[in-house]
């Protein structure tokens, strides 16, 4: 985990002195007035590395607040209770969290556990009548994702996936430029996502808990990025796997996959997902009239990039702070992000991952309907 955290944290800076931006229909608007609207009261499930990052970022949220925890480790609960002033009545473990349905002080549960647990946990949260925020990948295949979407619909709760880049200012600017035709016709996307994974015993290298290897964890950024940078859904994929360490990367755990995607307009994407190379975090979009290049493109920031018009200069703001305020607006004010973060968006990425794994197996071109 250390190497992953280092990769994502590399150029991270605190957003001290920068006015908090909130994600809204006019993309990013400065919030000068103190917020006195409804607060999204969130319980975090899974108090690991990323859960800690989200909790810390939420301290600066103005529309969302950490109010509860779900964990199997009593010492972590005690620690979080003290750090974040979480009342005892809002603390649960993995056996008893269905009782959250009787807790009127919690609106949503943010699931930040290993991928293989997301589906069952999301369904239980939905059945308890709480909104579900779930980390990426939403599950370990599209069938699981669809089950989650169906369960949340049946329970009449929202299902949102932790796609923090959909709230990130420089990313939003490139998407705006693409939508305004500033790149002309988008033709080509290149996405490279990777880091060298450490401890061979961690859940990320366990098929049941991770669902796959680098593709599930980090390749998904290139998949999702290809879709929001090009503004289209792929209609075919091809993919090739390379494995240099079959002991560490067992059957079903991909070390390195190169994959290609074709889009209805004729645009193509060429991507690399790997657990065997460090400092790979780069997006490149080429259109008939311009380009965008981002490196780092999906780490915790600051994101850096330039287009044919010059440097991207939007400010860095902690991604998870923007995301959670944006999700509060989405849940309570019905605001829709330009690029969705709903369950259906998550299922699209899962369908592409399923197709990539199939293409690796067959060596052929896999047609997909997203
Ligand atoms: P982690 O190992 O640091 O934390 C996982 C947590 O789940 C731990 O607190 C662990 O105790 C708990 N857990 C519950 N049941 C478990 C079980 N059976 N086995 C192992 N752990 C169990 O992992 P993480 O890095 O926090 O990742 C958690 C999720 O968050 C993953 O889905 C990952 O893809 C996602 N994530 C997203 C981002 C992002 O930028 N959006 C970044 C990192 C991780």
Coordinates of N, CA and C and ligand atoms in Angstrom, one line a residue, residues 1 4 8 46-51 73 76 94 110-115 117-118 121 135-137 162 164 203-204 209 216-217 221 300 320, ligand 1:
X1 N 0.8 -1.2 0.0 CA 0.0 0.0 0.0 C 0.8 1.3 0.0
X4 N 1.4 2.7 -3.4 CA 0.2 3.3 -4.0 C 0.0 4.7 -3.4
X8 N -0.1 8.4 -5.3 CA -1.3 9.3 -5.4 C -1.0 10.6 -4.7
X46 N -15.4 1.1 6.6 CA -14.1 0.8 6.1 C -13.1 1.9 6.5
X47 N -12.5 1.8 7.6 CA -11.6 2.9 8.1 C -10.2 2.6 7.8
X48 N -9.9 2.3 6.5 CA -8.5 2.1 6.0 C -7.9 3.3 5.5
X49 N -7.0 3.1 4.6 CA -6.2 4.2 4.1 C -7.1 5.3 3.4
X50 N -7.9 4.8 2.4 CA -8.7 5.8 1.7 C -9.8 6.4 2.6
X51 N -10.4 5.6 3.5 CA -11.4 6.1 4.4 C -10.8 7.2 5.2
X73 N -13.0 -3.1 13.7 CA -11.9 -2.9 14.6 C -12.3 -1.9 15.7
X76 N -10.1 1.2 16.1 CA -10.2 2.3 15.1 C -11.4 3.1 15.4
X94 N -19.6 -4.7 11.1 CA -20.1 -5.3 9.9 C -21.2 -6.3 10.1
X110 N -20.9 5.7 3.1 CA -19.8 5.7 2.1 C -19.0 4.4 2.3
X111 N -19.1 3.5 1.3 CA -18.5 2.2 1.4 C -17.0 2.3 0.9
X112 N -16.0 2.1 1.7 CA -14.6 2.2 1.3 C -13.9 1.0 1.8
X113 N -14.4 -0.1 1.4 CA -13.9 -1.4 1.8 C -13.3 -2.1 0.5
X114 N -12.7 -3.3 0.6 CA -12.2 -4.0 -0.6 C -13.3 -4.2 -1.6
X115 N -13.0 -4.1 -2.9 CA -13.9 -4.2 -4.0 C -14.9 -5.3 -3.9
X117 N -16.3 -6.7 -1.6 CA -17.3 -6.6 -0.5 C -18.4 -5.6 -0.9
X118 N -18.1 -4.7 -1.9 CA -19.0 -3.6 -2.1 C -20.5 -4.0 -2.4
X121 N -22.5 -5.2 0.6 CA -22.6 -4.1 1.6 C -23.5 -3.0 1.1
X135 N -17.1 3.3 -3.2 CA -15.8 3.5 -3.9 C -15.8 2.8 -5.3
X136 N -14.9 3.2 -6.1 CA -14.6 2.5 -7.4 C -13.6 1.4 -7.1
X137 N -13.6 0.3 -7.9 CA -14.7 -0.1 -8.8 C -15.9 -0.4 -8.0
X162 N -17.6 6.8 -6.1 CA -16.6 7.8 -5.7 C -15.7 8.3 -6.9
X164 N -14.0 10.9 -8.0 CA -13.6 12.2 -7.5 C -13.2 13.1 -8.7
X203 N -5.0 -7.3 0.2 CA -6.3 -7.7 -0.4 C -6.3 -7.3 -1.9
X204 N -5.5 -6.3 -2.3 CA -5.5 -5.9 -3.8 C -4.9 -7.0 -4.7
X209 N -11.3 -10.7 -3.1 CA -11.5 -9.3 -2.5 C -11.3 -8.2 -3.5
X216 N -8.8 -3.3 -12.1 CA -9.8 -2.9 -11.2 C -9.5 -1.7 -10.3
X217 N -8.2 -1.6 -10.0 CA -7.7 -0.6 -9.0 C -7.4 0.7 -9.7
X221 N -9.2 4.2 -14.1 CA -9.1 5.6 -14.3 C -8.9 5.9 -15.8
X300 N -3.9 12.4 -6.4 CA -4.6 13.2 -5.5 C -4.4 14.7 -5.7
X320 N -11.5 15.1 -2.5 CA -12.6 14.5 -1.8 C -13.5 15.5 -1.1
Ligands
LIG1 P1 -7.4 -0.4 2.8 O1 -6.9 -1.8 2.8 O2 -6.5 0.7 3.2 O3 -8.7 -0.3 3.6 C1 -9.7 -1.2 3.5 C2 -10.6 -1.2 4.8 O4 -11.6 -2.2 4.7 C3 -9.7 -1.5 6.0 O5 -10.1 -0.6 7.1 C4 -10.1 -2.9 6.4 O6 -10.1 -3.2 7.7 C5 -11.6 -3.0 5.9 N1 -12.0 -4.3 5.6 C6 -13.3 -4.8 5.9 N2 -13.4 -6.1 5.6 C7 -12.2 -6.4 5.1 C8 -11.8 -7.7 4.6 N3 -12.5 -8.8 4.5 N4 -10.5 -7.7 4.1 C9 -9.7 -6.6 4.1 N5 -10.1 -5.4 4.6 C10 -11.3 -5.4 5.1 O7 -7.9 -0.1 1.3 P2 -8.2 1.3 0.6 O8 -7.0 1.8 -0.1 O9 -8.8 2.2 1.6 O10 -9.3 0.9 -0.5 C11 -10.6 0.7 -0.1 C12 -11.5 1.0 -1.4 O11 -11.3 2.4 -1.7 C13 -11.2 0.2 -2.6 O12 -12.4 -0.1 -3.3 C14 -10.4 1.1 -3.5 O13 -10.4 0.8 -4.8 C15 -10.9 2.5 -3.1 N6 -10.0 3.5 -3.3 C16 -10.3 4.6 -4.0 C17 -9.5 5.7 -4.2 C18 -9.9 6.9 -4.9 O14 -9.0 7.7 -5.2 N7 -11.1 7.0 -5.3 C19 -8.2 5.6 -3.6 C20 -7.9 4.5 -2.8 C21 -8.8 3.5 -2.7

